[in-house]
Amino acid sequence: MTANYFMKDMVSEALHSYSDADWTNAALIAPFQNDQALLYEYADCLAVRAYLKMISLPFRLEQRPNAEFMSPTGKVPFLKLQEHLIAEFQPIVDCVAKKGLKLSANLTDAQLIDMYAHMAMIEETLKFVEMHLVWFDNATYDQVTRSRYGTVYLWPLCSILPTLKRQEIGSYLERLQWRHRTPQELLESAERVFRALSVMLGNKEFFMGTQPTELDALAFGHLYTILTTELPNMELGQSLRKYENLIDFCKKIDLEFFTKK
């Protein structure tokens, strides 16, 4: 048996224990959103916030300078539910589903396959493009990433840790065969995701019809963040702005779940 087998078994057992916990005093832990979080981290946090709002589960957002090191996986955001810690979008969704709550409960098997395929494109393509942009586009790294990542640390850590993190991200993307992709290849990959999402959404209210699903939360988190983040390299945002229905979708989610009182 492989290590992955045992890891899956451990995750399954952990999720079962989470499902037994009451949903009380839930806190979403994230880096400082305005000063510290990077593009893909902010997007993931916004996606989880949108999901919890869509499914009407109360939570409070707690911003911590050391959120990354508090996380059980080293990734943010993570949910603190009593003594349990659940990190990243899909495990949080799985935790909630174990409690009998699921936005996509009424979808057919074919619809679920389609939904998960589009979610995979966001998680396994668009997110890698975002990571590559913030860490390996030199202008973005020099003018934004290095200072944001190091902002909560005193000298010399504020200078040393961004360099170490860049090496860590580089090794991670190298393993996934994303590290040495050209800017044009990265943009083309993102464009394919935007095009697929735009086609799937069409003129519908939400991706799967008249009610939001997990895909709507995940897509909103990443698309809205790309649209509203100013970076030295704005090619990713410019590519997304060609799809008016995706822009209108982001405006709708923002109004319905974040702006309305």
PDB file of N, CA, C and O in Angstrom, residues 195-245:
ATOM      1  N   ARG A 195     -12.332  30.652 -20.658  1.00  0.00           N
ATOM      2  CA  ARG A 195     -13.240  30.329 -21.760  1.00  0.00           C
ATOM      3  C   ARG A 195     -14.208  29.211 -21.362  1.00  0.00           C
ATOM      4  O   ARG A 195     -15.406  29.290 -21.622  1.00  0.00           O
ATOM      5  N   ALA A 196     -13.673  28.178 -20.708  1.00  0.00           N
ATOM      6  CA  ALA A 196     -14.519  27.058 -20.288  1.00  0.00           C
ATOM      7  C   ALA A 196     -15.564  27.503 -19.269  1.00  0.00           C
ATOM      8  O   ALA A 196     -16.735  27.103 -19.340  1.00  0.00           O
ATOM      9  N   LEU A 197     -15.170  28.343 -18.332  1.00  0.00           N
ATOM     10  CA  LEU A 197     -16.118  28.846 -17.329  1.00  0.00           C
ATOM     11  C   LEU A 197     -17.171  29.730 -17.981  1.00  0.00           C
ATOM     12  O   LEU A 197     -18.354  29.657 -17.632  1.00  0.00           O
ATOM     13  N   SER A 198     -16.746  30.558 -18.915  1.00  0.00           N
ATOM     14  CA  SER A 198     -17.682  31.451 -19.592  1.00  0.00           C
ATOM     15  C   SER A 198     -18.720  30.654 -20.377  1.00  0.00           C
ATOM     16  O   SER A 198     -19.921  30.962 -20.340  1.00  0.00           O
ATOM     17  N   VAL A 199     -18.268  29.617 -21.076  1.00  0.00           N
ATOM     18  CA  VAL A 199     -19.188  28.779 -21.850  1.00  0.00           C
ATOM     19  C   VAL A 199     -20.152  28.058 -20.925  1.00  0.00           C
ATOM     20  O   VAL A 199     -21.359  27.975 -21.191  1.00  0.00           O
ATOM     21  N   MET A 200     -19.644  27.532 -19.817  1.00  0.00           N
ATOM     22  CA  MET A 200     -20.507  26.817 -18.886  1.00  0.00           C
ATOM     23  C   MET A 200     -21.549  27.737 -18.251  1.00  0.00           C
ATOM     24  O   MET A 200     -22.707  27.360 -18.075  1.00  0.00           O
ATOM     25  N   LEU A 201     -21.135  28.942 -17.903  1.00  0.00           N
ATOM     26  CA  LEU A 201     -22.067  29.892 -17.282  1.00  0.00           C
ATOM     27  C   LEU A 201     -23.110  30.355 -18.281  1.00  0.00           C
ATOM     28  O   LEU A 201     -24.306  30.428 -17.947  1.00  0.00           O
ATOM     29  N   GLY A 202     -22.683  30.671 -19.493  1.00  0.00           N
ATOM     30  CA  GLY A 202     -23.617  31.171 -20.501  1.00  0.00           C
ATOM     31  C   GLY A 202     -24.377  32.384 -19.982  1.00  0.00           C
ATOM     32  O   GLY A 202     -23.781  33.314 -19.437  1.00  0.00           O
ATOM     33  N   ASN A 203     -25.694  32.337 -20.103  1.00  0.00           N
ATOM     34  CA  ASN A 203     -26.516  33.429 -19.576  1.00  0.00           C
ATOM     35  C   ASN A 203     -27.290  33.006 -18.332  1.00  0.00           C
ATOM     36  O   ASN A 203     -28.280  33.641 -17.963  1.00  0.00           O
ATOM     37  N   LYS A 204     -26.819  31.925 -17.680  1.00  0.00           N
ATOM     38  CA  LYS A 204     -27.480  31.440 -16.466  1.00  0.00           C
ATOM     39  C   LYS A 204     -27.120  32.326 -15.282  1.00  0.00           C
ATOM     40  O   LYS A 204     -26.132  33.051 -15.279  1.00  0.00           O
ATOM     41  N   GLU A 205     -27.913  32.227 -14.235  1.00  0.00           N
ATOM     42  CA  GLU A 205     -27.667  32.989 -13.009  1.00  0.00           C
ATOM     43  C   GLU A 205     -26.429  32.472 -12.292  1.00  0.00           C
ATOM     44  O   GLU A 205     -25.593  33.245 -11.808  1.00  0.00           O
ATOM     45  N   PHE A 206     -26.327  31.140 -12.195  1.00  0.00           N
ATOM     46  CA  PHE A 206     -25.174  30.486 -11.591  1.00  0.00           C
ATOM     47  C   PHE A 206     -24.690  29.405 -12.554  1.00  0.00           C
ATOM     48  O   PHE A 206     -25.365  29.062 -13.514  1.00  0.00           O
ATOM     49  N   PHE A 207     -23.516  28.838 -12.277  1.00  0.00           N
ATOM     50  CA  PHE A 207     -22.929  27.894 -13.219  1.00  0.00           C
ATOM     51  C   PHE A 207     -23.812  26.677 -13.480  1.00  0.00           C
ATOM     52  O   PHE A 207     -23.867  26.175 -14.598  1.00  0.00           O
ATOM     53  N   MET A 208     -24.501  26.190 -12.444  1.00  0.00           N
ATOM     54  CA  MET A 208     -25.302  24.989 -12.598  1.00  0.00           C
ATOM     55  C   MET A 208     -26.795  25.278 -12.702  1.00  0.00           C
ATOM     56  O   MET A 208     -27.603  24.356 -12.650  1.00  0.00           O
ATOM     57  N   GLY A 209     -27.173  26.556 -12.819  1.00  0.00           N
ATOM     58  CA  GLY A 209     -28.596  26.872 -12.953  1.00  0.00           C
ATOM     59  C   GLY A 209     -29.007  28.065 -12.132  1.00  0.00           C
ATOM     60  O   GLY A 209     -28.391  29.121 -12.194  1.00  0.00           O
ATOM     61  N   THR A 210     -30.043  27.874 -11.321  1.00  0.00           N
ATOM     62  CA  THR A 210     -30.620  28.992 -10.567  1.00  0.00           C
ATOM     63  C   THR A 210     -30.159  29.051  -9.118  1.00  0.00           C
ATOM     64  O   THR A 210     -30.523  29.980  -8.395  1.00  0.00           O
ATOM     65  N   GLN A 211     -29.391  28.064  -8.683  1.00  0.00           N
ATOM     66  CA  GLN A 211     -28.906  28.040  -7.312  1.00  0.00           C
ATOM     67  C   GLN A 211     -27.386  27.894  -7.299  1.00  0.00           C
ATOM     68  O   GLN A 211     -26.818  27.185  -8.136  1.00  0.00           O
ATOM     69  N   PRO A 212     -26.704  28.547  -6.357  1.00  0.00           N
ATOM     70  CA  PRO A 212     -25.238  28.450  -6.304  1.00  0.00           C
ATOM     71  C   PRO A 212     -24.775  27.077  -5.836  1.00  0.00           C
ATOM     72  O   PRO A 212     -25.468  26.392  -5.072  1.00  0.00           O
ATOM     73  N   THR A 213     -23.610  26.680  -6.299  1.00  0.00           N
ATOM     74  CA  THR A 213     -22.978  25.437  -5.868  1.00  0.00           C
ATOM     75  C   THR A 213     -21.544  25.732  -5.430  1.00  0.00           C
ATOM     76  O   THR A 213     -21.102  26.890  -5.444  1.00  0.00           O
ATOM     77  N   GLU A 214     -20.840  24.680  -5.063  1.00  0.00           N
ATOM     78  CA  GLU A 214     -19.439  24.822  -4.670  1.00  0.00           C
ATOM     79  C   GLU A 214     -18.613  25.467  -5.779  1.00  0.00           C
ATOM     80  O   GLU A 214     -17.688  26.233  -5.493  1.00  0.00           O
ATOM     81  N   LEU A 215     -18.950  25.175  -7.020  1.00  0.00           N
ATOM     82  CA  LEU A 215     -18.224  25.772  -8.147  1.00  0.00           C
ATOM     83  C   LEU A 215     -18.374  27.285  -8.163  1.00  0.00           C
ATOM     84  O   LEU A 215     -17.408  28.003  -8.436  1.00  0.00           O
ATOM     85  N   ASP A 216     -19.561  27.777  -7.869  1.00  0.00           N
ATOM     86  CA  ASP A 216     -19.779  29.220  -7.863  1.00  0.00           C
ATOM     87  C   ASP A 216     -18.904  29.906  -6.815  1.00  0.00           C
ATOM     88  O   ASP A 216     -18.338  30.965  -7.064  1.00  0.00           O
ATOM     89  N   ALA A 217     -18.794  29.293  -5.644  1.00  0.00           N
ATOM     90  CA  ALA A 217     -17.968  29.873  -4.584  1.00  0.00           C
ATOM     91  C   ALA A 217     -16.503  29.886  -4.980  1.00  0.00           C
ATOM     92  O   ALA A 217     -15.806  30.901  -4.827  1.00  0.00           O
ATOM     93  N   LEU A 218     -16.012  28.749  -5.506  1.00  0.00           N
ATOM     94  CA  LEU A 218     -14.604  28.652  -5.875  1.00  0.00           C
ATOM     95  C   LEU A 218     -14.271  29.590  -7.033  1.00  0.00           C
ATOM     96  O   LEU A 218     -13.249  30.296  -7.000  1.00  0.00           O
ATOM     97  N   ALA A 219     -15.136  29.610  -8.046  1.00  0.00           N
ATOM     98  CA  ALA A 219     -14.894  30.479  -9.201  1.00  0.00           C
ATOM     99  C   ALA A 219     -14.932  31.948  -8.790  1.00  0.00           C
ATOM    100  O   ALA A 219     -14.075  32.732  -9.204  1.00  0.00           O
ATOM    101  N   PHE A 220     -15.886  32.318  -7.963  1.00  0.00           N
ATOM    102  CA  PHE A 220     -15.966  33.707  -7.513  1.00  0.00           C
ATOM    103  C   PHE A 220     -14.692  34.120  -6.794  1.00  0.00           C
ATOM    104  O   PHE A 220     -14.137  35.201  -7.050  1.00  0.00           O
ATOM    105  N   GLY A 221     -14.209  33.276  -5.883  1.00  0.00           N
ATOM    106  CA  GLY A 221     -13.012  33.631  -5.128  1.00  0.00           C
ATOM    107  C   GLY A 221     -11.848  33.982  -6.027  1.00  0.00           C
ATOM    108  O   GLY A 221     -11.177  35.005  -5.836  1.00  0.00           O
ATOM    109  N   HIS A 222     -11.620  33.170  -7.048  1.00  0.00           N
ATOM    110  CA  HIS A 222     -10.464  33.393  -7.920  1.00  0.00           C
ATOM    111  C   HIS A 222     -10.726  34.476  -8.959  1.00  0.00           C
ATOM    112  O   HIS A 222      -9.867  35.341  -9.190  1.00  0.00           O
ATOM    113  N   LEU A 223     -11.894  34.469  -9.576  1.00  0.00           N
ATOM    114  CA  LEU A 223     -12.167  35.462 -10.622  1.00  0.00           C
ATOM    115  C   LEU A 223     -12.248  36.867 -10.035  1.00  0.00           C
ATOM    116  O   LEU A 223     -11.676  37.814 -10.587  1.00  0.00           O
ATOM    117  N   TYR A 224     -12.946  37.026  -8.931  1.00  0.00           N
ATOM    118  CA  TYR A 224     -13.092  38.344  -8.315  1.00  0.00           C
ATOM    119  C   TYR A 224     -11.732  38.885  -7.868  1.00  0.00           C
ATOM    120  O   TYR A 224     -11.440  40.075  -8.044  1.00  0.00           O
ATOM    121  N   THR A 225     -10.898  38.007  -7.314  1.00  0.00           N
ATOM    122  CA  THR A 225      -9.581  38.449  -6.852  1.00  0.00           C
ATOM    123  C   THR A 225      -8.720  38.893  -8.020  1.00  0.00           C
ATOM    124  O   THR A 225      -8.023  39.923  -7.947  1.00  0.00           O
ATOM    125  N   ILE A 226      -8.751  38.154  -9.112  1.00  0.00           N
ATOM    126  CA  ILE A 226      -7.986  38.542 -10.305  1.00  0.00           C
ATOM    127  C   ILE A 226      -8.470  39.890 -10.838  1.00  0.00           C
ATOM    128  O   ILE A 226      -7.666  40.752 -11.214  1.00  0.00           O
ATOM    129  N   LEU A 227      -9.786  40.075 -10.854  1.00  0.00           N
ATOM    130  CA  LEU A 227     -10.358  41.315 -11.392  1.00  0.00           C
ATOM    131  C   LEU A 227     -10.040  42.537 -10.542  1.00  0.00           C
ATOM    132  O   LEU A 227      -9.924  43.646 -11.064  1.00  0.00           O
ATOM    133  N   THR A 228      -9.895  42.364  -9.248  1.00  0.00           N
ATOM    134  CA  THR A 228      -9.785  43.510  -8.340  1.00  0.00           C
ATOM    135  C   THR A 228      -8.382  43.728  -7.783  1.00  0.00           C
ATOM    136  O   THR A 228      -8.176  44.651  -6.992  1.00  0.00           O
ATOM    137  N   THR A 229      -7.412  42.903  -8.184  1.00  0.00           N
ATOM    138  CA  THR A 229      -6.044  43.036  -7.667  1.00  0.00           C
ATOM    139  C   THR A 229      -5.167  43.771  -8.668  1.00  0.00           C
ATOM    140  O   THR A 229      -5.064  43.368  -9.823  1.00  0.00           O
ATOM    141  N   GLU A 230      -4.532  44.841  -8.213  1.00  0.00           N
ATOM    142  CA  GLU A 230      -3.610  45.605  -9.056  1.00  0.00           C
ATOM    143  C   GLU A 230      -2.204  45.032  -8.913  1.00  0.00           C
ATOM    144  O   GLU A 230      -1.657  44.952  -7.813  1.00  0.00           O
ATOM    145  N   LEU A 231      -1.636  44.596 -10.038  1.00  0.00           N
ATOM    146  CA  LEU A 231      -0.281  44.054 -10.055  1.00  0.00           C
ATOM    147  C   LEU A 231       0.521  44.730 -11.165  1.00  0.00           C
ATOM    148  O   LEU A 231      -0.064  45.276 -12.102  1.00  0.00           O
ATOM    149  N   PRO A 232       1.849  44.700 -11.080  1.00  0.00           N
ATOM    150  CA  PRO A 232       2.653  45.248 -12.186  1.00  0.00           C
ATOM    151  C   PRO A 232       2.344  44.569 -13.518  1.00  0.00           C
ATOM    152  O   PRO A 232       2.375  45.202 -14.567  1.00  0.00           O
ATOM    153  N   ASN A 233       2.068  43.270 -13.462  1.00  0.00           N
ATOM    154  CA  ASN A 233       1.696  42.510 -14.658  1.00  0.00           C
ATOM    155  C   ASN A 233       0.186  42.263 -14.608  1.00  0.00           C
ATOM    156  O   ASN A 233      -0.289  41.459 -13.797  1.00  0.00           O
ATOM    157  N   MET A 234      -0.563  42.943 -15.469  1.00  0.00           N
ATOM    158  CA  MET A 234      -2.025  42.846 -15.446  1.00  0.00           C
ATOM    159  C   MET A 234      -2.579  41.998 -16.585  1.00  0.00           C
ATOM    160  O   MET A 234      -3.773  42.050 -16.873  1.00  0.00           O
ATOM    161  N   GLU A 235      -1.731  41.206 -17.240  1.00  0.00           N
ATOM    162  CA  GLU A 235      -2.192  40.426 -18.382  1.00  0.00           C
ATOM    163  C   GLU A 235      -3.261  39.411 -18.003  1.00  0.00           C
ATOM    164  O   GLU A 235      -4.184  39.148 -18.776  1.00  0.00           O
ATOM    165  N   LEU A 236      -3.152  38.834 -16.808  1.00  0.00           N
ATOM    166  CA  LEU A 236      -4.146  37.855 -16.374  1.00  0.00           C
ATOM    167  C   LEU A 236      -5.516  38.514 -16.227  1.00  0.00           C
ATOM    168  O   LEU A 236      -6.527  37.985 -16.707  1.00  0.00           O
ATOM    169  N   GLY A 237      -5.552  39.659 -15.582  1.00  0.00           N
ATOM    170  CA  GLY A 237      -6.804  40.380 -15.424  1.00  0.00           C
ATOM    171  C   GLY A 237      -7.367  40.856 -16.751  1.00  0.00           C
ATOM    172  O   GLY A 237      -8.587  40.824 -16.978  1.00  0.00           O
ATOM    173  N   GLN A 238      -6.500  41.300 -17.637  1.00  0.00           N
ATOM    174  CA  GLN A 238      -6.948  41.756 -18.955  1.00  0.00           C
ATOM    175  C   GLN A 238      -7.555  40.609 -19.750  1.00  0.00           C
ATOM    176  O   GLN A 238      -8.540  40.792 -20.472  1.00  0.00           O
ATOM    177  N   SER A 239      -6.989  39.422 -19.627  1.00  0.00           N
ATOM    178  CA  SER A 239      -7.539  38.255 -20.306  1.00  0.00           C
ATOM    179  C   SER A 239      -8.932  37.934 -19.778  1.00  0.00           C
ATOM    180  O   SER A 239      -9.859  37.657 -20.547  1.00  0.00           O
ATOM    181  N   LEU A 240      -9.113  37.992 -18.468  1.00  0.00           N
ATOM    182  CA  LEU A 240     -10.405  37.694 -17.853  1.00  0.00           C
ATOM    183  C   LEU A 240     -11.465  38.714 -18.245  1.00  0.00           C
ATOM    184  O   LEU A 240     -12.641  38.373 -18.437  1.00  0.00           O
ATOM    185  N   ARG A 241     -11.067  39.972 -18.396  1.00  0.00           N
ATOM    186  CA  ARG A 241     -12.038  41.031 -18.689  1.00  0.00           C
ATOM    187  C   ARG A 241     -12.670  40.908 -20.077  1.00  0.00           C
ATOM    188  O   ARG A 241     -13.633  41.614 -20.372  1.00  0.00           O
ATOM    189  N   LYS A 242     -12.199  40.001 -20.877  1.00  0.00           N
ATOM    190  CA  LYS A 242     -12.830  39.773 -22.179  1.00  0.00           C
ATOM    191  C   LYS A 242     -14.152  39.012 -22.047  1.00  0.00           C
ATOM    192  O   LYS A 242     -14.935  38.958 -22.986  1.00  0.00           O
ATOM    193  N   TYR A 243     -14.400  38.438 -20.872  1.00  0.00           N
ATOM    194  CA  TYR A 243     -15.582  37.600 -20.671  1.00  0.00           C
ATOM    195  C   TYR A 243     -16.594  38.337 -19.790  1.00  0.00           C
ATOM    196  O   TYR A 243     -16.545  38.279 -18.560  1.00  0.00           O
ATOM    197  N   GLU A 244     -17.508  39.036 -20.436  1.00  0.00           N
ATOM    198  CA  GLU A 244     -18.442  39.906 -19.725  1.00  0.00           C
ATOM    199  C   GLU A 244     -19.356  39.130 -18.779  1.00  0.00           C
ATOM    200  O   GLU A 244     -19.721  39.633 -17.710  1.00  0.00           O
ATOM    201  N   ASN A 245     -19.737  37.910 -19.168  1.00  0.00           N
ATOM    202  CA  ASN A 245     -20.638  37.170 -18.282  1.00  0.00           C
ATOM    203  C   ASN A 245     -19.939  36.765 -16.985  1.00  0.00           C
ATOM    204  O   ASN A 245     -20.581  36.683 -15.930  1.00  0.00           O
TER     205      ASN A 245
END
